[in-house]
XYZ file of C-alpha atoms in Angstrom:
526
model
C 0.000 0.000 0.000
C 1.382 3.387 -1.022
C 1.341 5.867 1.869
C 2.251 9.450 2.600
C 3.093 10.347 6.179
C 2.770 13.908 7.397
C 5.029 14.670 10.382
C 5.168 17.612 12.771
C 7.408 18.229 15.791
C 7.263 20.589 18.747
C 6.349 22.345 20.995
C 8.252 25.257 19.443
C 6.371 28.277 20.812
C 6.266 26.769 24.306
C 10.015 26.097 24.200
C 10.763 29.646 23.068
C 8.776 30.721 26.117
C 11.400 29.080 28.324
C 14.210 31.172 26.803
C 15.392 34.398 28.407
C 18.844 34.886 26.894
C 19.886 35.190 23.287
C 21.869 31.972 23.504
C 18.784 30.122 24.735
C 16.721 31.287 21.747
C 19.391 30.036 19.372
C 19.627 26.701 21.191
C 15.848 26.205 21.306
C 15.475 26.906 17.598
C 18.497 24.858 16.587
C 17.321 21.919 18.723
C 14.130 21.451 16.684
C 16.022 21.736 13.404
C 18.425 19.078 14.696
C 15.516 16.840 15.765
C 13.999 17.044 12.286
C 17.323 16.305 10.607
C 17.904 13.265 12.847
C 14.336 12.124 12.287
C 14.723 12.277 8.505
C 18.051 10.453 8.705
C 16.486 7.581 10.663
C 13.444 7.422 8.375
C 15.657 7.340 5.273
C 17.636 4.462 6.772
C 14.373 2.561 7.241
C 13.524 2.937 3.567
C 11.287 6.012 3.648
C 11.512 8.442 0.752
C 11.746 12.050 1.990
C 9.658 14.402 -0.144
C 9.850 17.548 1.968
C 12.017 19.122 3.308
C 15.050 18.390 1.177
C 17.239 15.709 2.728
C 20.224 13.630 1.595
C 22.789 11.850 3.737
C 25.538 14.311 2.806
C 24.207 17.866 3.031
C 27.678 19.416 2.836
C 28.856 22.627 4.557
C 29.024 21.267 8.108
C 30.067 24.686 9.369
C 26.799 26.251 8.220
C 24.754 23.299 9.492
C 26.282 23.834 12.945
C 25.418 27.539 13.035
C 21.815 27.822 11.877
C 18.683 25.680 11.855
C 17.793 24.857 8.248
C 15.091 22.239 8.815
C 11.416 23.128 9.392
C 9.067 21.563 11.909
C 7.042 19.721 9.247
C 7.908 16.913 6.860
C 6.327 14.588 4.297
C 7.659 11.094 3.634
C 6.376 8.133 1.646
C 6.772 4.344 1.778
C 5.104 1.158 0.604
C 3.764 -0.742 3.644
C 1.326 -3.553 4.354
C -0.389 -1.824 7.296
C -0.452 1.778 8.511
C 0.484 0.531 11.991
C 3.990 -0.206 10.673
C 4.555 3.512 10.178
C 3.300 4.398 13.646
C 5.600 1.800 15.182
C 8.574 3.143 13.210
C 7.890 6.686 14.389
C 7.666 5.626 18.044
C 10.948 3.730 17.779
C 12.713 6.606 16.005
C 11.383 9.190 18.458
C 12.779 7.257 21.420
C 16.168 6.970 19.713
C 16.326 10.652 18.706
C 15.308 11.879 22.177
C 17.902 9.618 23.805
C 20.600 11.086 21.553
C 19.327 14.621 22.212
C 19.472 14.160 25.989
C 23.076 12.940 25.760
C 24.013 15.826 23.472
C 22.746 18.625 25.698
C 22.352 16.944 29.108
C 25.875 15.793 29.891
C 25.953 14.067 33.271
C 22.225 14.672 33.789
C 21.291 13.056 30.450
C 19.312 10.177 31.961
C 17.027 12.412 34.034
C 16.671 14.863 31.156
C 15.718 12.075 28.738
C 12.712 11.103 30.859
C 11.502 14.715 30.798
C 12.106 15.167 27.068
C 10.267 11.946 26.163
C 7.097 13.497 27.591
C 7.868 17.080 26.547
C 8.955 16.751 22.889
C 6.249 15.604 20.495
C 6.738 13.953 17.116
C 3.353 13.354 15.509
C 2.828 11.437 12.307
C -0.327 11.027 10.244
C -0.039 8.115 7.766
C -2.334 8.456 4.781
C -3.020 5.692 2.274
C -3.243 7.114 -1.262
C -4.551 5.586 -4.445
C -3.117 8.237 -6.758
C -0.805 11.221 -6.873
C -3.752 13.600 -7.171
C -4.308 13.105 -3.429
C -0.725 14.005 -2.614
C -0.971 17.376 -0.858
C -4.729 17.644 -0.543
C -5.485 18.932 2.935
C -1.987 18.255 4.306
C -1.644 21.554 6.140
C -5.030 21.263 7.847
C -4.136 17.749 9.010
C -0.832 19.015 10.401
C -2.576 21.867 12.203
C -4.929 19.352 13.806
C -1.983 17.213 14.911
C -0.310 20.168 16.599
C -3.384 20.723 18.778
C -2.771 17.330 20.379
C -0.036 18.597 22.692
C 0.130 16.898 26.055
C 1.485 18.233 29.331
C 5.041 17.181 30.135
C 5.796 15.488 33.425
C 8.829 16.270 35.534
C 10.893 19.365 36.331
C 11.999 21.606 33.456
C 14.372 23.860 35.442
C 17.397 21.882 34.284
C 16.165 22.012 30.680
C 15.914 25.816 30.836
C 19.459 26.061 32.200
C 20.821 23.782 29.490
C 19.246 25.896 26.741
C 21.060 28.971 28.081
C 24.406 27.222 28.657
C 27.268 26.062 26.448
C 25.354 22.896 25.629
C 26.215 20.244 23.051
C 24.883 22.326 20.155
C 26.965 25.354 21.146
C 30.075 23.184 21.627
C 29.599 21.537 18.213
C 29.443 24.988 16.684
C 32.689 25.954 18.417
C 34.446 22.749 17.367
C 33.659 23.341 13.679
C 34.827 26.953 13.939
C 38.131 25.920 15.526
C 38.766 23.295 12.840
C 38.245 25.943 10.157
C 40.554 28.417 11.881
C 37.746 30.719 12.999
C 37.594 32.906 16.090
C 35.439 30.382 17.978
C 33.051 33.076 19.183
C 30.038 31.789 21.040
C 26.870 32.446 19.008
C 24.327 34.730 20.634
C 26.373 36.062 23.526
C 24.550 39.228 24.643
C 22.238 41.691 22.946
C 24.716 44.552 23.346
C 27.432 42.544 21.539
C 25.065 42.017 18.620
C 24.130 45.720 18.690
C 27.752 46.868 18.193
C 28.936 43.979 15.989
C 28.487 46.008 12.808
C 30.593 48.847 14.222
C 33.373 47.380 16.403
C 35.919 44.691 15.623
C 35.982 41.460 17.647
C 39.021 42.757 19.524
C 37.282 46.028 20.404
C 34.207 44.145 21.611
C 36.404 42.107 23.957
C 38.088 45.293 25.193
C 34.812 47.040 26.019
C 33.331 43.991 27.788
C 36.549 43.137 29.671
C 36.575 39.823 27.795
C 33.545 38.522 29.687
C 30.882 37.028 27.403
C 27.889 37.728 29.649
C 28.827 41.359 30.388
C 27.127 44.230 28.542
C 29.151 46.730 26.541
C 30.686 49.629 28.464
C 28.695 52.293 26.622
C 29.933 55.098 28.877
C 33.505 54.462 27.699
C 32.446 53.899 24.106
C 30.507 57.144 23.802
C 33.494 59.060 25.205
C 36.494 57.321 23.644
C 34.847 56.785 20.236
C 32.786 59.951 20.178
C 33.349 60.718 16.489
C 31.925 57.417 15.204
C 29.551 56.628 18.091
C 25.803 56.619 17.413
C 23.000 55.979 19.858
C 21.546 53.262 17.610
C 24.495 51.066 18.671
C 22.451 50.455 21.813
C 19.755 48.846 19.667
C 19.408 45.729 17.554
C 16.683 44.229 15.382
C 14.916 40.912 15.288
C 13.541 40.088 11.851
C 10.877 37.537 10.997
C 10.020 36.761 7.381
C 7.562 34.440 5.719
C 6.693 33.465 2.160
C 3.471 34.699 0.550
C 1.103 32.354 -1.324
C 3.319 29.291 -0.919
C 0.408 27.164 0.285
C -1.556 27.696 -2.935
C 1.516 26.914 -5.034
C 2.417 23.734 -3.148
C -1.105 22.352 -3.452
C -0.635 22.229 -7.236
C 2.608 20.225 -7.160
C 3.083 16.529 -7.797
C 5.331 14.430 -5.573
C 8.296 14.818 -7.905
C 7.759 18.555 -8.247
C 7.534 18.882 -4.448
C 10.913 17.167 -4.067
C 12.455 19.519 -6.617
C 10.857 22.518 -4.913
C 12.263 21.374 -1.545
C 15.769 21.099 -3.006
C 15.571 24.603 -4.496
C 14.323 26.005 -1.210
C 17.051 24.306 0.823
C 19.639 25.874 -1.483
C 17.961 29.258 -0.976
C 18.091 28.787 2.814
C 21.791 27.947 2.734
C 22.720 30.897 0.524
C 20.559 33.334 2.505
C 22.143 32.181 5.781
C 25.661 32.531 4.369
C 24.963 36.047 3.102
C 23.328 37.156 6.350
C 26.316 35.994 8.390
C 28.705 37.708 5.993
C 26.867 40.980 6.706
C 26.876 40.477 10.512
C 23.339 39.121 10.628
C 22.760 36.183 12.991
C 20.289 33.677 11.567
C 18.425 31.689 14.202
C 16.321 29.740 11.773
C 15.964 29.642 7.990
C 13.880 26.736 6.803
C 10.766 26.185 4.761
C 9.538 29.660 3.879
C 10.265 31.075 7.360
C 13.238 33.221 8.372
C 14.185 34.452 11.840
C 17.382 36.416 12.417
C 18.995 39.133 14.526
C 21.022 41.990 13.135
C 22.765 45.176 14.249
C 21.126 48.369 13.004
C 24.175 49.534 11.033
C 27.226 47.850 9.542
C 30.335 49.908 8.734
C 28.313 53.051 9.582
C 26.279 52.906 6.385
C 24.867 49.453 5.626
C 21.276 49.344 6.841
C 18.874 46.580 7.828
C 17.378 47.116 4.378
C 20.639 45.907 2.840
C 20.233 42.563 4.604
C 16.673 42.313 3.384
C 17.851 43.033 -0.162
C 20.431 40.244 0.140
C 17.690 37.812 1.164
C 15.492 39.103 -1.653
C 18.264 38.538 -4.204
C 18.626 34.902 -3.121
C 14.848 34.551 -3.152
C 14.686 35.960 -6.690
C 17.227 33.380 -7.846
C 15.066 30.683 -6.264
C 11.900 32.052 -7.852
C 13.543 32.341 -11.282
C 14.265 28.607 -11.180
C 10.617 27.932 -10.417
C 9.486 30.198 -13.244
C 11.702 28.285 -15.656
C 9.998 25.012 -14.753
C 6.477 26.044 -13.655
C 5.740 29.222 -15.599
C 2.152 28.284 -16.461
C 1.347 27.352 -12.872
C 2.749 30.637 -11.586
C 0.794 32.611 -14.185
C -2.377 30.870 -13.070
C -1.702 31.831 -9.459
C -0.931 35.442 -10.417
C -4.499 36.006 -11.548
C -5.946 38.358 -8.969
C -2.800 38.189 -6.813
C -0.328 40.991 -6.066
C 2.464 38.466 -6.584
C 2.132 34.728 -5.956
C 5.554 33.999 -4.479
C 7.060 36.848 -2.462
C 8.396 37.451 1.057
C 6.946 39.642 3.793
C 8.996 40.908 6.753
C 8.433 42.093 10.313
C 11.338 44.135 11.750
C 11.317 44.843 15.491
C 14.032 47.278 16.619
C 14.576 47.271 20.376
C 16.882 48.571 23.131
C 19.538 46.092 24.210
C 18.135 45.901 27.769
C 14.524 45.406 26.655
C 12.827 41.997 27.095
C 13.715 39.894 24.081
C 10.523 37.855 24.219
C 8.537 41.063 23.756
C 10.665 42.138 20.770
C 10.249 38.745 19.103
C 6.501 38.886 19.674
C 6.394 42.365 18.091
C 8.289 41.066 15.036
C 5.669 38.332 14.598
C 2.800 40.818 14.850
C 4.518 43.152 12.369
C 4.877 40.246 9.939
C 1.124 39.656 10.200
C 0.497 43.356 9.518
C 2.775 43.259 6.475
C 0.787 40.348 5.055
C -2.592 41.885 5.817
C -1.484 45.171 4.203
C -1.049 43.526 0.826
C 1.864 41.102 1.360
C 5.320 41.535 -0.173
C 5.928 44.289 2.384
C 8.304 45.241 5.195
C 6.694 46.403 8.465
C 9.009 48.181 10.923
C 8.734 49.166 14.574
C 11.304 51.117 16.605
C 10.626 50.861 20.337
C 12.801 53.557 21.903
C 14.240 53.321 25.415
C 12.361 56.542 26.142
C 9.075 54.716 25.519
C 8.359 56.319 22.146
C 7.296 53.935 19.406
C 7.720 54.564 15.665
C 5.951 52.235 13.224
C 5.509 52.205 9.451
C 4.992 49.803 6.554
C 6.970 50.138 3.338
C 5.315 49.791 -0.100
C 5.355 46.443 -1.925
C 8.764 45.330 -3.190
C 7.897 43.411 -6.361
C 4.186 43.839 -6.916
C 2.709 43.338 -10.361
C -0.274 45.591 -9.634
C -0.069 49.056 -11.165
C -1.399 50.636 -7.960
C 1.510 49.112 -6.018
C 4.400 50.277 -8.183
C 7.515 48.423 -6.990
C 9.618 51.562 -7.633
C 7.976 53.090 -4.534
C 9.853 50.643 -2.298
C 13.187 51.639 -3.836
C 12.297 55.326 -3.502
C 11.518 54.827 0.192
C 14.843 53.071 0.783
C 16.540 55.754 -1.326
C 15.370 58.423 1.123
C 17.038 56.591 3.992
C 20.252 56.016 2.069
C 20.321 59.607 0.848
C 20.301 61.083 4.340
C 23.507 61.997 6.185
C 24.186 63.128 9.743
C 25.196 66.662 8.683
C 21.563 67.234 7.640
C 20.345 66.805 11.240
C 19.122 70.374 11.828
C 17.293 70.399 8.500
C 15.662 67.026 9.282
C 14.574 68.143 12.756
C 12.865 71.162 11.217
C 11.227 69.093 8.478
C 9.780 66.589 10.954
C 8.435 69.401 13.135
C 6.932 71.148 10.095
C 5.237 67.977 8.867
C 3.719 67.383 12.298
C 2.277 70.883 12.302
C 1.397 71.362 8.636
C 0.733 68.021 6.930
C -2.993 67.907 7.726
C -3.368 71.643 7.232
C -1.496 72.100 3.940
C -0.520 68.816 2.305
C -3.696 66.788 2.843
C -5.914 69.339 0.981
C -3.549 69.221 -2.013
C -3.635 65.412 -2.044
C -7.419 65.332 -1.677
C -8.441 68.141 -4.007
C -5.876 68.171 -6.817
C -6.846 65.325 -9.163
C -4.267 65.911 -11.915
C -0.987 64.202 -11.086
C 1.271 66.765 -12.754
C -0.388 69.731 -11.046
C -0.400 67.909 -7.696
C 3.341 67.290 -7.951
C 3.978 70.891 -9.020
C 2.003 72.274 -6.072
C 3.851 70.028 -3.599
C 7.274 71.018 -4.971
C 6.258 74.693 -4.898
C 5.179 74.194 -1.277
C 8.591 72.741 -0.486
C 10.378 75.653 -2.147
C 8.268 78.297 -0.392
C 8.518 76.886 3.137
C 12.114 75.642 3.040
C 13.967 78.648 1.656
C 16.267 79.566 4.520
C 20.050 79.350 4.551
C 19.959 75.966 6.304
C 18.150 74.490 3.287
C 20.339 76.108 0.651
C 23.028 73.452 0.247
C 22.586 71.188 -2.801
C 22.429 67.919 -0.839
C 19.687 69.300 1.413
C 17.702 70.631 -1.524
C 17.933 67.227 -3.188
C 16.775 65.437 -0.021
C 13.811 67.788 0.500
C 12.857 67.468 -3.163
C 12.885 63.670 -2.875
C 10.614 63.785 0.176
C 7.960 65.926 -1.516
C 8.257 64.079 -4.808
C 7.770 60.790 -2.934
C 4.614 62.178 -1.345
C 3.299 63.017 -4.825
C 4.240 59.561 -6.171
C 2.459 57.792 -3.306
C -0.674 59.844 -3.894
C -0.583 59.065 -7.625
C -0.722 55.347 -6.783
C -3.794 55.698 -4.620
C -2.255 55.878 -1.151
C -4.406 57.820 1.320
C -3.138 60.973 3.020
C -2.994 59.423 6.509
C -1.086 56.406 5.190
C 1.382 58.706 3.399
C 1.849 60.808 6.514
C 2.647 57.758 8.653
C 5.130 56.380 6.124
C 6.959 59.701 5.589
C 7.089 60.355 9.326
C 8.388 56.825 9.967
C 11.106 57.064 7.328
C 12.315 60.456 8.575
C 12.306 59.298 12.190
C 14.280 56.239 11.127
C 16.879 58.511 9.489
C 17.044 60.499 12.709
C 17.331 57.332 14.810
C 20.305 55.952 12.871
C 22.371 59.139 13.129
C 21.566 60.523 16.603
C 24.435 60.669 19.096
C 22.143 60.656 22.109
C 18.770 59.230 23.098
C 15.773 61.398 22.205
């Protein structure tokens, strides 16, 4: 009998809830990726064919595999069996073996006691499905998996030791270090402290050690930094970002695939995950998890004083475009069918939560998830950003679509928005302060009537540029670079209006972008 078995593992959200330190988040995420990889290895050895995610015995690049989780929490395998009970028995046997290995890997001397707890805490659910034809392959798979995940049971035993192990130099952390040492790396512990991540795009490894006295759990000495490195110091080096990303419309696409096509898709996506992880790490990003169509990583706000978070997103987008181009080459008709009525069938949406290094990380991660939901509900293919200042002020905005095919969501708007940020420099601070104050006072009074009443695009743009010239005509605005920046701001307002964006939406976006510029160049907290 031909069968497909749908597998899900967890509890992921509950385990993240046990984490308090950055290292613990990395360990919790990596643990589930490791469990899935071990599970697929054991299933393959028992004669199961892995359809999704991509798996072969030699995945290569052991260094990368030791640094980031690349395997999702769901899998699909197939095998010819006489009875469905054979599959259930195999899964029970494999689960016991994997959990035993896991306990030894992270538990050390307390492995035996930890194993008993993990056997009741970790779940590995499988739903074997007998199929008579390939047409039934992915029909309803996700809903069945969702139902399986509701069957969580309460774990027995004490989890205090488990929490400590997640936050310690456990077996996963030590494996990472061993690979780094073999390759001649610096053997830095992943996810040390939030302040180390915050300055990692600015300071060298040696400088980080100097300003933390060489102690991994100690925060940066910001008082010394702001004094001794005054010229290059920026207040945003006390902040970092957690980024969550998710694919758009993947479910609809996957439902159309045959078994063979699903395997090919999984291989392409695994390659995308590897390349995205490599590029993120090259640019000082710290990927926690990149698997399936989900991404979760930390990043400093700036790298080398100029590279922005948006540069990391563009790197991911480039790798995603390469992945999508391969799909287009093989499934062009299917993608065209999905594009009917869609903004773009296969895109990525992002939630970016920027937070103070002393702020609760769990809260920042939760904000990133909510921002990702907002990005999707706002039309997908978007980047939603929140800056939660230490002062309590919150700045939030959503960027236009990145690659939309709809005329009303011109993809050039995204590049224009990012261009404003990249075109700003710290020596324009006084001009920017005045512009933000003016917009707060005058946007509703002066700009909104122009956007609402002037229906001709050319005249609307002319009136906005004339407004800019009339109000910003003092000596402080007279330098060419400042004139160019102001012109871009007002031209962007006109462009947004021409694509149907409402005045309040435009106001929030412009305000958010300008505040972001201010945030990345300020020397002190506002």
